[in-house]
Amino acid sequence: FWIRRALRIMPLYFLYVGVLLILQGHRDAWDISARLINIRDDDVPRVLCFLGNVPEAIGHYPGMAAAILWSIAIEEHFYLLWPFAARGLSPRGLQRLCVAIVALSPLLRWVALPYAGENGVYLLTPFRLDGLAVGAWLAVQATSAPAWDRVRAVAARWSAVALAAFAAFVATPFGIWEPARGGAVFSALGYTVIALCGGVFVVVAADPQGLLRSVCARPLVRHIGRVSYGMYIWHVLVGAALAAALRPLAIPRAGLELLVPVW
C-alpha cells in the first residue's frame, strides 16, 4: 500500500515543490508576486515533509501555489496511519472506528474553533478526518456483497437529498453565499455534511446500471480521473502563467473569466 501510494504521490509532489522553490529563488528577477509564491525558510521543511497544511494554519500564508498542498498533506497522513488500523482491527472494528470519527469530527471542530480559527479547522488533519472516514467505511462495506447492497439501497433513497445538501453547503465555502466560509456552524458541521453527500455520490456512481456510472465510464472522464492529481498540482501555476501571458492584452475582468475553460 505504501509503495503504491509513494509511487503515485511523491515523484510529482517533489518535482512541484522543487519548481516552487526555484521560482521563489528568482521571484524578484522574474516579477513573481508573493501572493503566488511566498514560502518562508522555516516552512520549507514542513512542505518537504508533507506538512504543507501547517504554514497557513499558523499564519504563514505560503502563496496560492503552495497553499494547495494542504490537502495532499492530509491524504499522506491518512495513508501513513490507515494501514495500522486496517491490520489491527477487524472489519467490524474498522466500521466502528470510521463511524466514531465521523460522529466526533463536528464536535472536535466546534471545540477547537475558538483556538484554531476557521483556517485551522479547515486545514489541519485532526479536524478533516471525517471525509476520509466516510470513504474508508464504504471500502469496508464493499468487501461484503449483502452489506454493499444495503448501502446502495440507502444511497438511492437519499441521493436527491444529498444533491440538494451538497449544493447548499458547497456554495458556502466557495463564495456564492457570504461569508466565504460560513462561520461557526459551517466550520463545525459543513465538512461532515459534504463528506456524507460525497459518500452517497460514490455509491451511486458505482451502480453498474446508473446514469452517473455511464457518465464516469466515458473515456474522457476516465482520463481526467487518471490525471486529476497532476491537474490539481499544476492548476495554480498554469492559471498564473495564462494570466501573465494575457496581461499585455489588457483583457477586462469579464473576459478573463470567460477564459476559465482554456485554463
PDB file of C-alpha atoms in Angstrom:
ATOM      1  CA  PHE A   1       0.000   0.000   0.000  1.00  0.00           C
ATOM      2  CA  TRP A   2       2.720   2.452   0.979  1.00  0.00           C
ATOM      3  CA  ILE A   3       4.807   1.674  -2.125  1.00  0.00           C
ATOM      4  CA  ARG A   4       1.833   2.229  -4.437  1.00  0.00           C
ATOM      5  CA  ARG A   5       0.929   5.481  -2.731  1.00  0.00           C
ATOM      6  CA  ALA A   6       4.548   6.685  -2.769  1.00  0.00           C
ATOM      7  CA  LEU A   7       4.898   5.982  -6.496  1.00  0.00           C
ATOM      8  CA  ARG A   8       1.624   7.762  -7.169  1.00  0.00           C
ATOM      9  CA  ILE A   9       2.138  10.843  -4.999  1.00  0.00           C
ATOM     10  CA  MET A  10       5.797  11.565  -4.311  1.00  0.00           C
ATOM     11  CA  PRO A  11       7.531  11.997  -7.706  1.00  0.00           C
ATOM     12  CA  LEU A  12       5.159  14.696  -8.888  1.00  0.00           C
ATOM     13  CA  TYR A  13       4.898  16.239  -5.427  1.00  0.00           C
ATOM     14  CA  PHE A  14       8.644  16.736  -5.012  1.00  0.00           C
ATOM     15  CA  LEU A  15       9.019  17.895  -8.626  1.00  0.00           C
ATOM     16  CA  TYR A  16       6.367  20.534  -7.976  1.00  0.00           C
ATOM     17  CA  VAL A  17       7.900  21.667  -4.694  1.00  0.00           C
ATOM     18  CA  GLY A  18      11.279  21.926  -6.453  1.00  0.00           C
ATOM     19  CA  VAL A  19       9.728  24.112  -9.155  1.00  0.00           C
ATOM     20  CA  LEU A  20       8.147  26.327  -6.469  1.00  0.00           C
ATOM     21  CA  LEU A  21      11.477  26.776  -4.672  1.00  0.00           C
ATOM     22  CA  ILE A  22      13.239  27.643  -7.933  1.00  0.00           C
ATOM     23  CA  LEU A  23      10.548  30.189  -8.794  1.00  0.00           C
ATOM     24  CA  GLN A  24      10.757  31.672  -5.316  1.00  0.00           C
ATOM     25  CA  GLY A  25      14.535  31.996  -5.629  1.00  0.00           C
ATOM     26  CA  HIS A  26      14.019  34.099  -8.767  1.00  0.00           C
ATOM     27  CA  ARG A  27      10.884  35.882  -7.594  1.00  0.00           C
ATOM     28  CA  ASP A  28      12.251  39.415  -7.803  1.00  0.00           C
ATOM     29  CA  ALA A  29      14.067  38.909 -11.099  1.00  0.00           C
ATOM     30  CA  TRP A  30      11.039  37.300 -12.710  1.00  0.00           C
ATOM     31  CA  ASP A  31       8.488  39.642 -11.081  1.00  0.00           C
ATOM     32  CA  ILE A  32       6.596  36.837  -9.344  1.00  0.00           C
ATOM     33  CA  SER A  33       4.015  38.026  -6.838  1.00  0.00           C
ATOM     34  CA  ALA A  34       4.279  36.975  -3.198  1.00  0.00           C
ATOM     35  CA  ARG A  35       0.561  36.236  -3.461  1.00  0.00           C
ATOM     36  CA  LEU A  36       1.526  33.401  -5.800  1.00  0.00           C
ATOM     37  CA  ILE A  37       4.651  32.055  -4.035  1.00  0.00           C
ATOM     38  CA  ASN A  38       5.858  33.111  -0.596  1.00  0.00           C
ATOM     39  CA  ILE A  39       7.263  30.080   1.263  1.00  0.00           C
ATOM     40  CA  ARG A  40       9.182  31.127   4.374  1.00  0.00           C
ATOM     41  CA  ASP A  41      12.551  29.485   5.003  1.00  0.00           C
ATOM     42  CA  ASP A  42      11.280  27.824   8.185  1.00  0.00           C
ATOM     43  CA  ASP A  43       8.300  26.414   6.280  1.00  0.00           C
ATOM     44  CA  VAL A  44      10.399  24.667   3.612  1.00  0.00           C
ATOM     45  CA  PRO A  45      10.996  21.570   5.829  1.00  0.00           C
ATOM     46  CA  ARG A  46       7.264  21.428   6.580  1.00  0.00           C
ATOM     47  CA  VAL A  47       6.390  21.411   2.895  1.00  0.00           C
ATOM     48  CA  LEU A  48       9.049  18.775   2.152  1.00  0.00           C
ATOM     49  CA  CYS A  49       7.739  16.549   4.979  1.00  0.00           C
ATOM     50  CA  PHE A  50       4.081  16.649   3.850  1.00  0.00           C
ATOM     51  CA  LEU A  51       3.127  19.235   6.423  1.00  0.00           C
ATOM     52  CA  GLY A  52       2.031  21.742   3.798  1.00  0.00           C
ATOM     53  CA  ASN A  53      -1.202  22.309   5.696  1.00  0.00           C
ATOM     54  CA  VAL A  54       0.650  23.818   8.671  1.00  0.00           C
ATOM     55  CA  PRO A  55       2.097  27.137   7.371  1.00  0.00           C
ATOM     56  CA  GLU A  56      -1.217  28.777   6.501  1.00  0.00           C
ATOM     57  CA  ALA A  57      -2.847  27.380   9.647  1.00  0.00           C
ATOM     58  CA  ILE A  58      -0.256  29.188  11.799  1.00  0.00           C
ATOM     59  CA  GLY A  59      -0.476  32.416   9.800  1.00  0.00           C
ATOM     60  CA  HIS A  60       2.384  31.909   7.329  1.00  0.00           C
ATOM     61  CA  TYR A  61       0.476  32.134   4.056  1.00  0.00           C
ATOM     62  CA  PRO A  62       2.820  30.488   1.513  1.00  0.00           C
ATOM     63  CA  GLY A  63       1.158  31.882  -1.605  1.00  0.00           C
ATOM     64  CA  MET A  64      -1.559  30.301  -3.715  1.00  0.00           C
ATOM     65  CA  ALA A  65       0.753  27.865  -5.497  1.00  0.00           C
ATOM     66  CA  ALA A  66       1.989  26.280  -2.250  1.00  0.00           C
ATOM     67  CA  ALA A  67      -1.247  26.663  -0.287  1.00  0.00           C
ATOM     68  CA  ILE A  68      -2.916  23.945  -2.383  1.00  0.00           C
ATOM     69  CA  LEU A  69      -0.561  21.362  -0.838  1.00  0.00           C
ATOM     70  CA  TRP A  70      -2.652  21.353   2.357  1.00  0.00           C
ATOM     71  CA  SER A  71      -4.992  18.623   1.121  1.00  0.00           C
ATOM     72  CA  ILE A  72      -2.184  16.363  -0.086  1.00  0.00           C
ATOM     73  CA  ALA A  73      -0.643  16.622   3.379  1.00  0.00           C
ATOM     74  CA  ILE A  74      -3.870  15.343   4.946  1.00  0.00           C
ATOM     75  CA  GLU A  75      -4.012  12.495   2.421  1.00  0.00           C
ATOM     76  CA  GLU A  76      -0.458  11.490   3.262  1.00  0.00           C
ATOM     77  CA  HIS A  77      -1.187  11.477   6.982  1.00  0.00           C
ATOM     78  CA  PHE A  78      -4.137   9.169   6.310  1.00  0.00           C
ATOM     79  CA  TYR A  79      -2.016   6.902   4.103  1.00  0.00           C
ATOM     80  CA  LEU A  80       0.562   6.660   6.867  1.00  0.00           C
ATOM     81  CA  LEU A  81      -1.887   5.723   9.635  1.00  0.00           C
ATOM     82  CA  TRP A  82      -4.690   3.757   7.981  1.00  0.00           C
ATOM     83  CA  PRO A  83      -2.722   0.522   7.332  1.00  0.00           C
ATOM     84  CA  PHE A  84      -2.133   0.181  11.082  1.00  0.00           C
ATOM     85  CA  ALA A  85      -5.874   0.430  11.720  1.00  0.00           C
ATOM     86  CA  ALA A  86      -6.674  -1.965   8.856  1.00  0.00           C
ATOM     87  CA  ARG A  87      -4.191  -4.534  10.141  1.00  0.00           C
ATOM     88  CA  GLY A  88      -5.016  -4.170  13.831  1.00  0.00           C
ATOM     89  CA  LEU A  89      -8.816  -4.130  13.727  1.00  0.00           C
ATOM     90  CA  SER A  90     -11.482  -6.487  12.443  1.00  0.00           C
ATOM     91  CA  PRO A  91     -13.847  -5.250   9.696  1.00  0.00           C
ATOM     92  CA  ARG A  92     -16.443  -4.526  12.383  1.00  0.00           C
ATOM     93  CA  GLY A  93     -13.839  -2.643  14.400  1.00  0.00           C
ATOM     94  CA  LEU A  94     -12.885  -0.595  11.346  1.00  0.00           C
ATOM     95  CA  GLN A  95     -16.515   0.296  10.763  1.00  0.00           C
ATOM     96  CA  ARG A  96     -16.910   1.431  14.359  1.00  0.00           C
ATOM     97  CA  LEU A  97     -13.739   3.498  14.133  1.00  0.00           C
ATOM     98  CA  CYS A  98     -14.969   5.223  10.972  1.00  0.00           C
ATOM     99  CA  VAL A  99     -18.400   5.938  12.457  1.00  0.00           C
ATOM    100  CA  ALA A 100     -16.790   7.341  15.600  1.00  0.00           C
ATOM    101  CA  ILE A 101     -14.556   9.655  13.558  1.00  0.00           C
ATOM    102  CA  VAL A 102     -17.497  10.946  11.514  1.00  0.00           C
ATOM    103  CA  ALA A 103     -19.613  11.459  14.627  1.00  0.00           C
ATOM    104  CA  LEU A 104     -16.910  13.178  16.687  1.00  0.00           C
ATOM    105  CA  SER A 105     -15.364  15.397  13.996  1.00  0.00           C
ATOM    106  CA  PRO A 106     -18.034  18.147  14.150  1.00  0.00           C
ATOM    107  CA  LEU A 107     -17.739  18.261  17.939  1.00  0.00           C
ATOM    108  CA  LEU A 108     -13.939  18.419  17.738  1.00  0.00           C
ATOM    109  CA  ARG A 109     -14.080  21.303  15.269  1.00  0.00           C
ATOM    110  CA  TRP A 110     -16.641  23.145  17.388  1.00  0.00           C
ATOM    111  CA  VAL A 111     -14.476  22.854  20.498  1.00  0.00           C
ATOM    112  CA  ALA A 112     -11.281  23.827  18.649  1.00  0.00           C
ATOM    113  CA  LEU A 113     -12.771  26.703  16.657  1.00  0.00           C
ATOM    114  CA  PRO A 114     -12.074  29.450  19.260  1.00  0.00           C
ATOM    115  CA  TYR A 115      -8.424  28.387  19.395  1.00  0.00           C
ATOM    116  CA  ALA A 116      -7.592  27.214  15.866  1.00  0.00           C
ATOM    117  CA  GLY A 117      -9.944  29.539  13.995  1.00  0.00           C
ATOM    118  CA  GLU A 118     -11.762  28.755  10.767  1.00  0.00           C
ATOM    119  CA  ASN A 119      -8.474  28.379   8.896  1.00  0.00           C
ATOM    120  CA  GLY A 120      -7.136  25.906  11.435  1.00  0.00           C
ATOM    121  CA  VAL A 121     -10.158  23.612  11.385  1.00  0.00           C
ATOM    122  CA  TYR A 122     -10.229  23.822   7.587  1.00  0.00           C
ATOM    123  CA  LEU A 123      -6.549  22.950   7.097  1.00  0.00           C
ATOM    124  CA  LEU A 124      -5.310  20.705   9.902  1.00  0.00           C
ATOM    125  CA  THR A 125      -5.539  16.927   9.725  1.00  0.00           C
ATOM    126  CA  PRO A 126      -7.272  16.150  13.063  1.00  0.00           C
ATOM    127  CA  PHE A 127     -10.234  18.281  12.000  1.00  0.00           C
ATOM    128  CA  ARG A 128     -10.647  16.848   8.473  1.00  0.00           C
ATOM    129  CA  LEU A 129     -10.679  13.112   9.062  1.00  0.00           C
ATOM    130  CA  ASP A 130     -14.433  12.653   8.608  1.00  0.00           C
ATOM    131  CA  GLY A 131     -14.227  12.795   4.812  1.00  0.00           C
ATOM    132  CA  LEU A 132     -11.567  10.106   4.831  1.00  0.00           C
ATOM    133  CA  ALA A 133     -13.552   8.048   7.331  1.00  0.00           C
ATOM    134  CA  VAL A 134     -16.636   8.076   5.088  1.00  0.00           C
ATOM    135  CA  GLY A 135     -14.600   6.682   2.207  1.00  0.00           C
ATOM    136  CA  ALA A 136     -12.900   4.125   4.431  1.00  0.00           C
ATOM    137  CA  TRP A 137     -16.270   2.977   5.815  1.00  0.00           C
ATOM    138  CA  LEU A 138     -17.563   2.482   2.274  1.00  0.00           C
ATOM    139  CA  ALA A 139     -14.444   0.489   1.397  1.00  0.00           C
ATOM    140  CA  VAL A 140     -15.121  -1.877   4.295  1.00  0.00           C
ATOM    141  CA  GLN A 141     -18.791  -2.226   3.277  1.00  0.00           C
ATOM    142  CA  ALA A 142     -17.749  -3.065  -0.288  1.00  0.00           C
ATOM    143  CA  THR A 143     -15.981  -6.217   0.915  1.00  0.00           C
ATOM    144  CA  SER A 144     -19.382  -7.791   1.674  1.00  0.00           C
ATOM    145  CA  ALA A 145     -21.990  -8.145  -1.080  1.00  0.00           C
ATOM    146  CA  PRO A 146     -25.013  -8.088   1.291  1.00  0.00           C
ATOM    147  CA  ALA A 147     -23.647  -5.051   3.141  1.00  0.00           C
ATOM    148  CA  TRP A 148     -22.974  -3.244  -0.129  1.00  0.00           C
ATOM    149  CA  ASP A 149     -26.499  -3.969  -1.374  1.00  0.00           C
ATOM    150  CA  ARG A 150     -27.885  -2.345   1.777  1.00  0.00           C
ATOM    151  CA  VAL A 151     -25.609   0.672   1.304  1.00  0.00           C
ATOM    152  CA  ARG A 152     -26.727   1.029  -2.318  1.00  0.00           C
ATOM    153  CA  ALA A 153     -30.390   0.953  -1.295  1.00  0.00           C
ATOM    154  CA  VAL A 154     -29.864   3.702   1.295  1.00  0.00           C
ATOM    155  CA  ALA A 155     -27.826   5.823  -1.144  1.00  0.00           C
ATOM    156  CA  ALA A 156     -30.507   5.544  -3.807  1.00  0.00           C
ATOM    157  CA  ARG A 157     -33.172   6.775  -1.370  1.00  0.00           C
ATOM    158  CA  TRP A 158     -31.085   9.709  -0.214  1.00  0.00           C
ATOM    159  CA  SER A 159     -29.409  10.759  -3.471  1.00  0.00           C
ATOM    160  CA  ALA A 160     -31.753  13.692  -4.175  1.00  0.00           C
ATOM    161  CA  VAL A 161     -31.416  14.996  -0.609  1.00  0.00           C
ATOM    162  CA  ALA A 162     -27.645  14.590  -0.805  1.00  0.00           C
ATOM    163  CA  LEU A 163     -27.517  16.551  -4.056  1.00  0.00           C
ATOM    164  CA  ALA A 164     -29.515  19.417  -2.562  1.00  0.00           C
ATOM    165  CA  ALA A 165     -27.467  19.471   0.661  1.00  0.00           C
ATOM    166  CA  PHE A 166     -24.204  19.281  -1.269  1.00  0.00           C
ATOM    167  CA  ALA A 167     -25.181  22.224  -3.466  1.00  0.00           C
ATOM    168  CA  ALA A 168     -26.163  24.298  -0.425  1.00  0.00           C
ATOM    169  CA  PHE A 169     -23.054  23.563   1.626  1.00  0.00           C
ATOM    170  CA  VAL A 170     -20.514  23.709  -1.201  1.00  0.00           C
ATOM    171  CA  ALA A 171     -21.957  27.051  -2.236  1.00  0.00           C
ATOM    172  CA  THR A 172     -20.859  28.403   1.142  1.00  0.00           C
ATOM    173  CA  PRO A 173     -17.072  27.918   1.163  1.00  0.00           C
ATOM    174  CA  PHE A 174     -16.724  28.858  -2.494  1.00  0.00           C
ATOM    175  CA  GLY A 175     -18.342  32.239  -2.162  1.00  0.00           C
ATOM    176  CA  ILE A 176     -21.869  32.003  -3.597  1.00  0.00           C
ATOM    177  CA  TRP A 177     -23.099  32.784  -0.101  1.00  0.00           C
ATOM    178  CA  GLU A 178     -21.221  35.088   2.235  1.00  0.00           C
ATOM    179  CA  PRO A 179     -19.186  34.955   4.405  1.00  0.00           C
ATOM    180  CA  ALA A 180     -16.732  32.837   2.451  1.00  0.00           C
ATOM    181  CA  ARG A 181     -16.505  30.002   4.975  1.00  0.00           C
ATOM    182  CA  GLY A 182     -19.853  30.330   6.631  1.00  0.00           C
ATOM    183  CA  GLY A 183     -18.966  30.857  10.283  1.00  0.00           C
ATOM    184  CA  ALA A 184     -19.010  28.502  13.243  1.00  0.00           C
ATOM    185  CA  VAL A 185     -21.925  26.289  12.192  1.00  0.00           C
ATOM    186  CA  PHE A 186     -20.455  25.567   8.794  1.00  0.00           C
ATOM    187  CA  SER A 187     -16.946  25.068  10.204  1.00  0.00           C
ATOM    188  CA  ALA A 188     -18.251  22.501  12.681  1.00  0.00           C
ATOM    189  CA  LEU A 189     -20.901  20.699  10.631  1.00  0.00           C
ATOM    190  CA  GLY A 190     -20.495  21.645   6.973  1.00  0.00           C
ATOM    191  CA  TYR A 191     -17.495  19.480   6.144  1.00  0.00           C
ATOM    192  CA  THR A 192     -19.230  16.414   7.584  1.00  0.00           C
ATOM    193  CA  VAL A 193     -22.346  17.089   5.506  1.00  0.00           C
ATOM    194  CA  ILE A 194     -20.203  17.443   2.378  1.00  0.00           C
ATOM    195  CA  ALA A 195     -18.381  14.194   3.209  1.00  0.00           C
ATOM    196  CA  LEU A 196     -21.622  12.257   3.702  1.00  0.00           C
ATOM    197  CA  CYS A 197     -23.050  13.627   0.464  1.00  0.00           C
ATOM    198  CA  GLY A 198     -19.854  12.693  -1.328  1.00  0.00           C
ATOM    199  CA  GLY A 199     -20.181   9.176   0.042  1.00  0.00           C
ATOM    200  CA  VAL A 200     -23.688   8.932  -1.408  1.00  0.00           C
ATOM    201  CA  PHE A 201     -22.399  10.060  -4.814  1.00  0.00           C
ATOM    202  CA  VAL A 202     -19.610   7.467  -4.746  1.00  0.00           C
ATOM    203  CA  VAL A 203     -22.119   4.691  -4.085  1.00  0.00           C
ATOM    204  CA  VAL A 204     -24.476   5.945  -6.805  1.00  0.00           C
ATOM    205  CA  ALA A 205     -21.580   6.213  -9.267  1.00  0.00           C
ATOM    206  CA  ALA A 206     -20.617   2.595  -8.539  1.00  0.00           C
ATOM    207  CA  ASP A 207     -24.048   1.287  -9.592  1.00  0.00           C
ATOM    208  CA  PRO A 208     -23.438  -0.562 -12.906  1.00  0.00           C
ATOM    209  CA  GLN A 209     -26.915   0.377 -14.167  1.00  0.00           C
ATOM    210  CA  GLY A 210     -26.831   4.006 -13.021  1.00  0.00           C
ATOM    211  CA  LEU A 211     -26.659   7.117 -15.182  1.00  0.00           C
ATOM    212  CA  LEU A 212     -23.762   8.526 -13.177  1.00  0.00           C
ATOM    213  CA  ARG A 213     -21.761   5.325 -13.750  1.00  0.00           C
ATOM    214  CA  SER A 214     -22.279   5.622 -17.513  1.00  0.00           C
ATOM    215  CA  VAL A 215     -21.013   9.205 -17.415  1.00  0.00           C
ATOM    216  CA  CYS A 216     -17.991   8.260 -15.286  1.00  0.00           C
ATOM    217  CA  ALA A 217     -17.198   5.380 -17.661  1.00  0.00           C
ATOM    218  CA  ARG A 218     -16.746   7.648 -20.685  1.00  0.00           C
ATOM    219  CA  PRO A 219     -13.145   7.695 -21.963  1.00  0.00           C
ATOM    220  CA  LEU A 220     -12.632  11.439 -21.472  1.00  0.00           C
ATOM    221  CA  VAL A 221     -13.947  11.362 -17.898  1.00  0.00           C
ATOM    222  CA  ARG A 222     -11.839   8.299 -17.083  1.00  0.00           C
ATOM    223  CA  HIS A 223      -8.769  10.044 -18.499  1.00  0.00           C
ATOM    224  CA  ILE A 224      -9.455  13.138 -16.391  1.00  0.00           C
ATOM    225  CA  GLY A 225      -9.733  10.842 -13.375  1.00  0.00           C
ATOM    226  CA  ARG A 226      -6.346   9.311 -14.112  1.00  0.00           C
ATOM    227  CA  VAL A 227      -4.602  12.672 -14.465  1.00  0.00           C
ATOM    228  CA  SER A 228      -6.650  14.613 -11.900  1.00  0.00           C
ATOM    229  CA  TYR A 229      -3.854  14.647  -9.308  1.00  0.00           C
ATOM    230  CA  GLY A 230      -1.494  16.257 -11.807  1.00  0.00           C
ATOM    231  CA  MET A 231      -4.171  18.731 -12.864  1.00  0.00           C
ATOM    232  CA  TYR A 232      -4.654  19.711  -9.242  1.00  0.00           C
ATOM    233  CA  ILE A 233      -0.917  20.073  -8.615  1.00  0.00           C
ATOM    234  CA  TRP A 234      -0.271  22.338 -11.598  1.00  0.00           C
ATOM    235  CA  HIS A 235      -3.526  24.272 -11.912  1.00  0.00           C
ATOM    236  CA  VAL A 236      -2.472  27.376  -9.947  1.00  0.00           C
ATOM    237  CA  LEU A 237       0.816  27.818 -11.817  1.00  0.00           C
ATOM    238  CA  VAL A 238      -0.913  27.220 -15.156  1.00  0.00           C
ATOM    239  CA  GLY A 239      -3.541  29.822 -14.269  1.00  0.00           C
ATOM    240  CA  ALA A 240      -0.848  32.317 -13.241  1.00  0.00           C
ATOM    241  CA  ALA A 241       1.069  31.699 -16.470  1.00  0.00           C
ATOM    242  CA  LEU A 242      -2.091  32.178 -18.519  1.00  0.00           C
ATOM    243  CA  ALA A 243      -2.903  35.427 -16.722  1.00  0.00           C
ATOM    244  CA  ALA A 244       0.675  36.674 -17.252  1.00  0.00           C
ATOM    245  CA  ALA A 245       0.550  35.808 -20.954  1.00  0.00           C
ATOM    246  CA  LEU A 246      -2.738  37.674 -21.383  1.00  0.00           C
ATOM    247  CA  ARG A 247      -1.779  40.698 -19.286  1.00  0.00           C
ATOM    248  CA  PRO A 248      -0.350  42.702 -22.236  1.00  0.00           C
ATOM    249  CA  LEU A 249      -3.693  42.340 -23.993  1.00  0.00           C
ATOM    250  CA  ALA A 250      -5.449  44.233 -21.161  1.00  0.00           C
ATOM    251  CA  ILE A 251      -8.459  41.920 -21.306  1.00  0.00           C
ATOM    252  CA  PRO A 252     -11.255  43.104 -18.966  1.00  0.00           C
ATOM    253  CA  ARG A 253     -12.062  41.040 -15.907  1.00  0.00           C
ATOM    254  CA  ALA A 254     -15.179  39.596 -17.506  1.00  0.00           C
ATOM    255  CA  GLY A 255     -13.086  38.473 -20.481  1.00  0.00           C
ATOM    256  CA  LEU A 256     -10.627  36.685 -18.179  1.00  0.00           C
ATOM    257  CA  GLU A 257     -13.452  34.792 -16.547  1.00  0.00           C
ATOM    258  CA  LEU A 258     -14.562  33.558 -19.969  1.00  0.00           C
ATOM    259  CA  LEU A 259     -11.106  32.005 -20.369  1.00  0.00           C
ATOM    260  CA  VAL A 260     -11.633  29.629 -17.418  1.00  0.00           C
ATOM    261  CA  PRO A 261     -12.376  26.712 -19.827  1.00  0.00           C
ATOM    262  CA  VAL A 262      -8.981  27.332 -21.500  1.00  0.00           C
ATOM    263  CA  TRP A 263      -7.355  27.223 -18.084  1.00  0.00           C
TER     264      TRP A 263
END
